[in-house]
CSV table of C-alpha atoms in Angstrom, one decimal:
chain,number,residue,atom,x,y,z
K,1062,UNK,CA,0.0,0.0,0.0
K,1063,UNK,CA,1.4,3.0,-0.8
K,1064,UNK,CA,2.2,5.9,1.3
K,1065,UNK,CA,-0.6,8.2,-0.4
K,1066,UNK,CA,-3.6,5.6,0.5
K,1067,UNK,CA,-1.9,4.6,4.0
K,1068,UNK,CA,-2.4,8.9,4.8
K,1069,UNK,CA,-6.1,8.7,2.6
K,1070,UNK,CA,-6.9,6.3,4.9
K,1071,UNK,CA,-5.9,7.1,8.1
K,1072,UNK,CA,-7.4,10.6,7.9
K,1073,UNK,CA,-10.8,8.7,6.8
K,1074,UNK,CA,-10.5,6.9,9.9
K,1075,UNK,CA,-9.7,9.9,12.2
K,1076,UNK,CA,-12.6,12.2,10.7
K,1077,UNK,CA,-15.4,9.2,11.1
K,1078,UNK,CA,-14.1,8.9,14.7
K,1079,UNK,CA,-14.0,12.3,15.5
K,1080,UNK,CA,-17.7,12.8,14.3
K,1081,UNK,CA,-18.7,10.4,16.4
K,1082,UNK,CA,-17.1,11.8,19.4
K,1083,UNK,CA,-18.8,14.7,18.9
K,1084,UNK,CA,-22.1,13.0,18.4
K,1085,UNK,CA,-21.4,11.0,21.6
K,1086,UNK,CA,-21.1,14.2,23.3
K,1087,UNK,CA,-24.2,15.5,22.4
K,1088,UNK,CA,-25.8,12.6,23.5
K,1089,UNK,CA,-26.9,11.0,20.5
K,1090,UNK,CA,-27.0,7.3,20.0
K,1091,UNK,CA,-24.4,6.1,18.3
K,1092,UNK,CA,-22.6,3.2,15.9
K,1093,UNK,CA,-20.2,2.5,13.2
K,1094,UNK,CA,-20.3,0.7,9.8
K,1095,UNK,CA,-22.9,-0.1,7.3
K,1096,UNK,CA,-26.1,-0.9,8.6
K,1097,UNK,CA,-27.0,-3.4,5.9
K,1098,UNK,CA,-23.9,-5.3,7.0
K,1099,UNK,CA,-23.6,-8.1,8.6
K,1100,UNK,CA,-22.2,-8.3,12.7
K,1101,UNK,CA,-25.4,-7.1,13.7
K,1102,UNK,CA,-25.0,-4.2,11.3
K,1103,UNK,CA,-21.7,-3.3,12.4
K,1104,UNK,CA,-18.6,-3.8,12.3
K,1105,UNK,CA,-17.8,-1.9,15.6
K,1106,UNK,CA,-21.0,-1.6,17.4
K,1107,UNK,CA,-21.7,-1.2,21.2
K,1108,UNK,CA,-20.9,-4.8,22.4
K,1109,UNK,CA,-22.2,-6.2,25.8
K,1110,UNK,CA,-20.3,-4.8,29.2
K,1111,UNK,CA,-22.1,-6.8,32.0
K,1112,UNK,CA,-19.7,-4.9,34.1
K,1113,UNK,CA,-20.0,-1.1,33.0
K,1114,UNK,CA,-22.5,-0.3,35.7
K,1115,UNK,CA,-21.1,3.0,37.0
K,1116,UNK,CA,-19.7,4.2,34.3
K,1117,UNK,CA,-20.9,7.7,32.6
K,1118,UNK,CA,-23.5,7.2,30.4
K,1119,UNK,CA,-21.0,8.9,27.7
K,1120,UNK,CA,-18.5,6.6,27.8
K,1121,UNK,CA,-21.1,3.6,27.4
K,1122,UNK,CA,-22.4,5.4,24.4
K,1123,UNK,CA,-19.2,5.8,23.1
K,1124,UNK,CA,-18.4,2.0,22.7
K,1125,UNK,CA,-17.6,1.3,19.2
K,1126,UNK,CA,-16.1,-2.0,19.9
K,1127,UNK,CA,-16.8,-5.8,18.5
K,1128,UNK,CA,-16.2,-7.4,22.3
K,1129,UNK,CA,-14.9,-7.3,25.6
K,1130,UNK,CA,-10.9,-7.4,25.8
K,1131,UNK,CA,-10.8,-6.1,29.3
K,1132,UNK,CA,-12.7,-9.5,30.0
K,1133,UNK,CA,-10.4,-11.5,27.2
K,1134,UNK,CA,-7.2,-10.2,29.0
K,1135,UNK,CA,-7.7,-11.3,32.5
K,1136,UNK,CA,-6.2,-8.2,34.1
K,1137,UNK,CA,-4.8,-8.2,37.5
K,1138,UNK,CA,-4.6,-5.8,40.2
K,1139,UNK,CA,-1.3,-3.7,39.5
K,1140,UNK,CA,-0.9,-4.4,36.1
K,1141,UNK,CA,-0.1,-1.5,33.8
K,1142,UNK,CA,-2.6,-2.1,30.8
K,1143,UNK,CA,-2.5,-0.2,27.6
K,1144,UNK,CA,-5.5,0.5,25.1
K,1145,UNK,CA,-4.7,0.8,21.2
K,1146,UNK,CA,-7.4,3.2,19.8
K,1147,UNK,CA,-9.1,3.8,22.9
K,1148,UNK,CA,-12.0,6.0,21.6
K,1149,UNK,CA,-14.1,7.0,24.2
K,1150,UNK,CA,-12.2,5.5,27.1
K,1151,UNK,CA,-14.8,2.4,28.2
K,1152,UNK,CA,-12.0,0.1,28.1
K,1153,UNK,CA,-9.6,2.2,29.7
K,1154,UNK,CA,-12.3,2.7,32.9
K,1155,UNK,CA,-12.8,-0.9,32.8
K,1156,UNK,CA,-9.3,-1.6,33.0
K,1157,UNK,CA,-8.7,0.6,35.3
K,1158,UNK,CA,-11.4,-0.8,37.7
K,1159,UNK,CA,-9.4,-4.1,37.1
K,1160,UNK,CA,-5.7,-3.5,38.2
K,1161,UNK,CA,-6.6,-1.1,40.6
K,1162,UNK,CA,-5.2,2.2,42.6
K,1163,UNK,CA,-1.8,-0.3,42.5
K,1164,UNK,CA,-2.2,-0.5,38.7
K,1165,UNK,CA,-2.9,2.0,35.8
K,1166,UNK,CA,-4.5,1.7,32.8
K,1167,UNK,CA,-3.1,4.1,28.9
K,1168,UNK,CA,-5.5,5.0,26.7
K,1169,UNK,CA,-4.3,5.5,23.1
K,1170,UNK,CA,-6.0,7.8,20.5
K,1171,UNK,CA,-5.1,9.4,17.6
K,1172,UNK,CA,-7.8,11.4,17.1
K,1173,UNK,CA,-8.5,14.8,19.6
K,1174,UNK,CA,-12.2,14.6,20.2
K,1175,UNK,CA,-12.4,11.1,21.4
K,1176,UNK,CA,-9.2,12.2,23.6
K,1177,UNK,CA,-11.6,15.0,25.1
K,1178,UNK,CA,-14.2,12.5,25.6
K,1179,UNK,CA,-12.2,9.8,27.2
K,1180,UNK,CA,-11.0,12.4,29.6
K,1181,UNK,CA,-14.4,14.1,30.5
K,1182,UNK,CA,-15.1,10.3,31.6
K,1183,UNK,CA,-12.3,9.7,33.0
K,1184,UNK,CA,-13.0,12.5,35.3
K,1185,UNK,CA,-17.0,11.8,35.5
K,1186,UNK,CA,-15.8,8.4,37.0
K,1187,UNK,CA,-13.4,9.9,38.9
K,1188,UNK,CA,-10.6,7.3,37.4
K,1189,UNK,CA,-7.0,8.0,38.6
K,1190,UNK,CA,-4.9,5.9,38.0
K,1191,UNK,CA,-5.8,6.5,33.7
K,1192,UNK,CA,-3.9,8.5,31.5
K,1193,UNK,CA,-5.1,9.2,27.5
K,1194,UNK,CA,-2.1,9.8,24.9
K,1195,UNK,CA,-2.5,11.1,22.0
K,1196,UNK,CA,-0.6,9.0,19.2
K,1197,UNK,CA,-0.7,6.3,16.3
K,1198,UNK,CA,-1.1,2.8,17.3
K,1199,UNK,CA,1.6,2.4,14.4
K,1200,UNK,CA,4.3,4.7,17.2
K,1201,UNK,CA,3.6,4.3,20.5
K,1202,UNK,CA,4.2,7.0,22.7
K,1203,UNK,CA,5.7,4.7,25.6
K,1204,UNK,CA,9.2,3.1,26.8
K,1205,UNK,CA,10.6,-0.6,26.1
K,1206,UNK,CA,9.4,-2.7,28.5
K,1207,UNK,CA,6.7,-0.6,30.0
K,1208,UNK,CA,3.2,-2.7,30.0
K,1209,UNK,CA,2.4,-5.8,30.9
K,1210,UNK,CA,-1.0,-6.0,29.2
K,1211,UNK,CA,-2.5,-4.6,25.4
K,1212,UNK,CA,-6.1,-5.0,24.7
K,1213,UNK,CA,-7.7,-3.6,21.8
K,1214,UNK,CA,-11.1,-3.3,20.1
K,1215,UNK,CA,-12.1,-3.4,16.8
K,1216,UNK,CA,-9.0,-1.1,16.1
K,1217,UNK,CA,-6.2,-2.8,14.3
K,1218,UNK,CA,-8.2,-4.0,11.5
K,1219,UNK,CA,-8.6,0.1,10.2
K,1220,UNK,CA,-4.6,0.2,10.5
K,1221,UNK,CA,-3.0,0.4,7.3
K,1222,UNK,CA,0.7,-0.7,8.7
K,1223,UNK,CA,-0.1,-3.7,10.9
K,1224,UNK,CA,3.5,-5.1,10.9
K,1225,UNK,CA,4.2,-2.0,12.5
K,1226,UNK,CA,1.2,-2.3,15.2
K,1227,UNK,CA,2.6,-5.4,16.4
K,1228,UNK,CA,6.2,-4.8,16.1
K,1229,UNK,CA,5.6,-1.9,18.3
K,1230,UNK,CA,3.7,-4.0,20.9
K,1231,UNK,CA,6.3,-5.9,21.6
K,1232,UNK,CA,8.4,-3.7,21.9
K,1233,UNK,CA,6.7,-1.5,25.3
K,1234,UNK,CA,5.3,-5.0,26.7
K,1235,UNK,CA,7.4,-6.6,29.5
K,1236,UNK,CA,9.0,-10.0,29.2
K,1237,UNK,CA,5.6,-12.4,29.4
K,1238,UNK,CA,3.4,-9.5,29.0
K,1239,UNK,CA,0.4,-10.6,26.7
K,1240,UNK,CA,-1.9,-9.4,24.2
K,1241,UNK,CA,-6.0,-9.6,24.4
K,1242,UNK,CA,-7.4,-8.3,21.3
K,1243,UNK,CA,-11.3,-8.5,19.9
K,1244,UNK,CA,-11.1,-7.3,16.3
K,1245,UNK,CA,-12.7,-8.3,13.1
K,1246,UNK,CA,-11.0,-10.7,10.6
K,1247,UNK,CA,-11.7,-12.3,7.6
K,1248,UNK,CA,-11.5,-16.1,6.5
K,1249,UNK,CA,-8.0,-17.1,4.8
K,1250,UNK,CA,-9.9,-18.4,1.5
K,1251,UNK,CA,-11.3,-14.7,0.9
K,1252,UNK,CA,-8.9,-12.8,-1.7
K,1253,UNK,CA,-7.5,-9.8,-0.8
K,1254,UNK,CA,-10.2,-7.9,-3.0
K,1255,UNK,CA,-12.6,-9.7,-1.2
K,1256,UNK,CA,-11.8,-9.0,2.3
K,1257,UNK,CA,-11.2,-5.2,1.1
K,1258,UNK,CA,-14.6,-5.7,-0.2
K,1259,UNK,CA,-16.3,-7.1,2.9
K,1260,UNK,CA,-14.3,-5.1,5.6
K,1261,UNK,CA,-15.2,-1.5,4.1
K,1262,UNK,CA,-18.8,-3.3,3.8
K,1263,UNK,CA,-18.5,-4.0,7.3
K,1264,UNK,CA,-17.2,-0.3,8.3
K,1265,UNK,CA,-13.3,-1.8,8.5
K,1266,UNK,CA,-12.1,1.2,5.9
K,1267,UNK,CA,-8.4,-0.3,5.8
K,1268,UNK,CA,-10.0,-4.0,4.8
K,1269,UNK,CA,-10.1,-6.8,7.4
K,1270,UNK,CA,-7.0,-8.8,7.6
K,1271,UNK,CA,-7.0,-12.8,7.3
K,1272,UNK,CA,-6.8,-15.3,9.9
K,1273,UNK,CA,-3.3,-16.1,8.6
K,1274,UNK,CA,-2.1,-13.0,8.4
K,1275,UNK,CA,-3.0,-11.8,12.3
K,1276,UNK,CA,-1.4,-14.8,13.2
K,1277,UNK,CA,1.6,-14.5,11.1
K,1278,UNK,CA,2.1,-10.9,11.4
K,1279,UNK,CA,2.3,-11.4,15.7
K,1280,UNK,CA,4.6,-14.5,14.9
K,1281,UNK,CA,6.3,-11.9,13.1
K,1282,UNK,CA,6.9,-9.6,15.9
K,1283,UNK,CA,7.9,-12.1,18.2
K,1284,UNK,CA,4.5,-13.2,20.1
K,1285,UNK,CA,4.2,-16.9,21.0
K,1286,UNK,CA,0.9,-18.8,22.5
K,1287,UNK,CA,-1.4,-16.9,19.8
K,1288,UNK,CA,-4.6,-18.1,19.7
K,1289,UNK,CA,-7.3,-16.8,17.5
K,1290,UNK,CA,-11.0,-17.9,18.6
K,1291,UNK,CA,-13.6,-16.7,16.2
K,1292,UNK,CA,-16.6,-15.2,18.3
K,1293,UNK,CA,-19.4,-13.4,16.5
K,1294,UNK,CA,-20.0,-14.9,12.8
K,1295,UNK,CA,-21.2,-12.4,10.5
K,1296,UNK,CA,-21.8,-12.8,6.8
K,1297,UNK,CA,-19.4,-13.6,3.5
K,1298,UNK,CA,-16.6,-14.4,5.6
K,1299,UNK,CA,-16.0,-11.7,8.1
K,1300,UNK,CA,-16.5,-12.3,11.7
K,1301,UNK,CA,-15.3,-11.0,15.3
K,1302,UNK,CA,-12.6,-12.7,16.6
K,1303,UNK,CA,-11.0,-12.7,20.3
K,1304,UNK,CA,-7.0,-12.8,19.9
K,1305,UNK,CA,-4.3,-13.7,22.6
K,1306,UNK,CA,-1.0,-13.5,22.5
K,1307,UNK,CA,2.7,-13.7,24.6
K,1308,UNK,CA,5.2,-12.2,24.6
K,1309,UNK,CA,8.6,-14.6,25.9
């Protein structure tokens, strides 16, 4: 992909997100992708959070997600947790709850109006130990060696530079930090036309990726232990998928 469409791309991504941040904060019901798709018309729609009670009402609205990775990544008390394109900040909170006043939970956006919205909820939940960076999931604004936990929703599929995504994951998680990822993927027999194709169909405007190449692109980067457990089926070959991986 070349540089041109990577930049085409990512500023689609950040000006549909930032509308709906501001659509969020003007308390209007929200979602994401095409509503005659399939994943109960979304690609990234509000997914269930049996344990959101308590959290602003914004931050619930704001959930663009495809699943629960705060559940999927079995977070501990003091663990420092970090959230690639953490929108309106649910996961973050969630997190947060998780590991604790010990712990602390990043929050990763690239776009400024879901940054303002994480933080207004942030402080509506009177959440400390959070902190929202502004940043590319592609260059993460954080040391080597730095987190013990990534979760991400529904986020690296609009990347246009995986590789890079998990390359720089390894690099700030700790030795046997891990990975717990929902995203959207699409089967390996699908062409690459066809998953561009079903993913923009499905509001994914960077395509969705294969099963094969998620798994070889953390492989890649170093991860061991991935497992990648399909989870919501949708139509034509594109489905959610909860993804788990080590780092040795």
């Amino acid at each position: 992909m070349v540089s041109a469409d990577r930049d085409e791309i990512r500023a689609a991504v950040a000006a549909r997100y930032a509308g709906l941040a501001r659509a969020a904060q003007a308390g209007q019901a929200i979602s994401d992708g095409d509503p005659d798709a399939s994943l109960d018309g979304n690609c990234c729609g509000t997914p269930g959070y049996p344990d959101a009670d308590g959290l602003p009402e914004a931050a619930v609205r704001a959930s663009l997600g495809c699943g629960n990775p705060v559940a999927v990544a079995d977070l501990r008390p003091g663990e420092t947790v970090l959230d690639l394109g953490s929108g309106g900040g649910i996961d973050v909170l969630l997190s947060a709850r998780r590991v604790g006043p010990a712990g602390k939970a990043y929050g990763l956006d690239m776009t400024e109006e879901m940054l303002d919205l994480a933080r207004a909820n942030a402080r509506a939940a009177g959440a400390e130990n959070v902190e929202f960076l502004r940043g590319q999931i592609e260059a993460i604004p954080l040391p080597d060696g730095s987190v013990d936990v990534i979760i991400s929703n529904c986020v690296i599929n609009l990347s246009t530079d995986r590789p890079a995504v998990f390359a720089e994951s390894f690099r700030v998680l700790r030795p046997g930090g891990r990975l717990g990822i929902s995203d959207i993927l699409a089967e390996d027999h699908l062409t690459a036309a066809e998953r561009l194709e079903r993913g923009a169909q499905a509001g994914c405007i960077a395509g969705a990726p294969s099963l094969a190449e998620y798994r070889g692109g953390l492989a890649q980067a170093g991860f061991t232990s991935i497992t990648i457990t399909p989870a919501q089926q949708g139509g034509d070959g594109v489905h959610s998928a909860i993804i788990r991986a080590v780092k040795p």
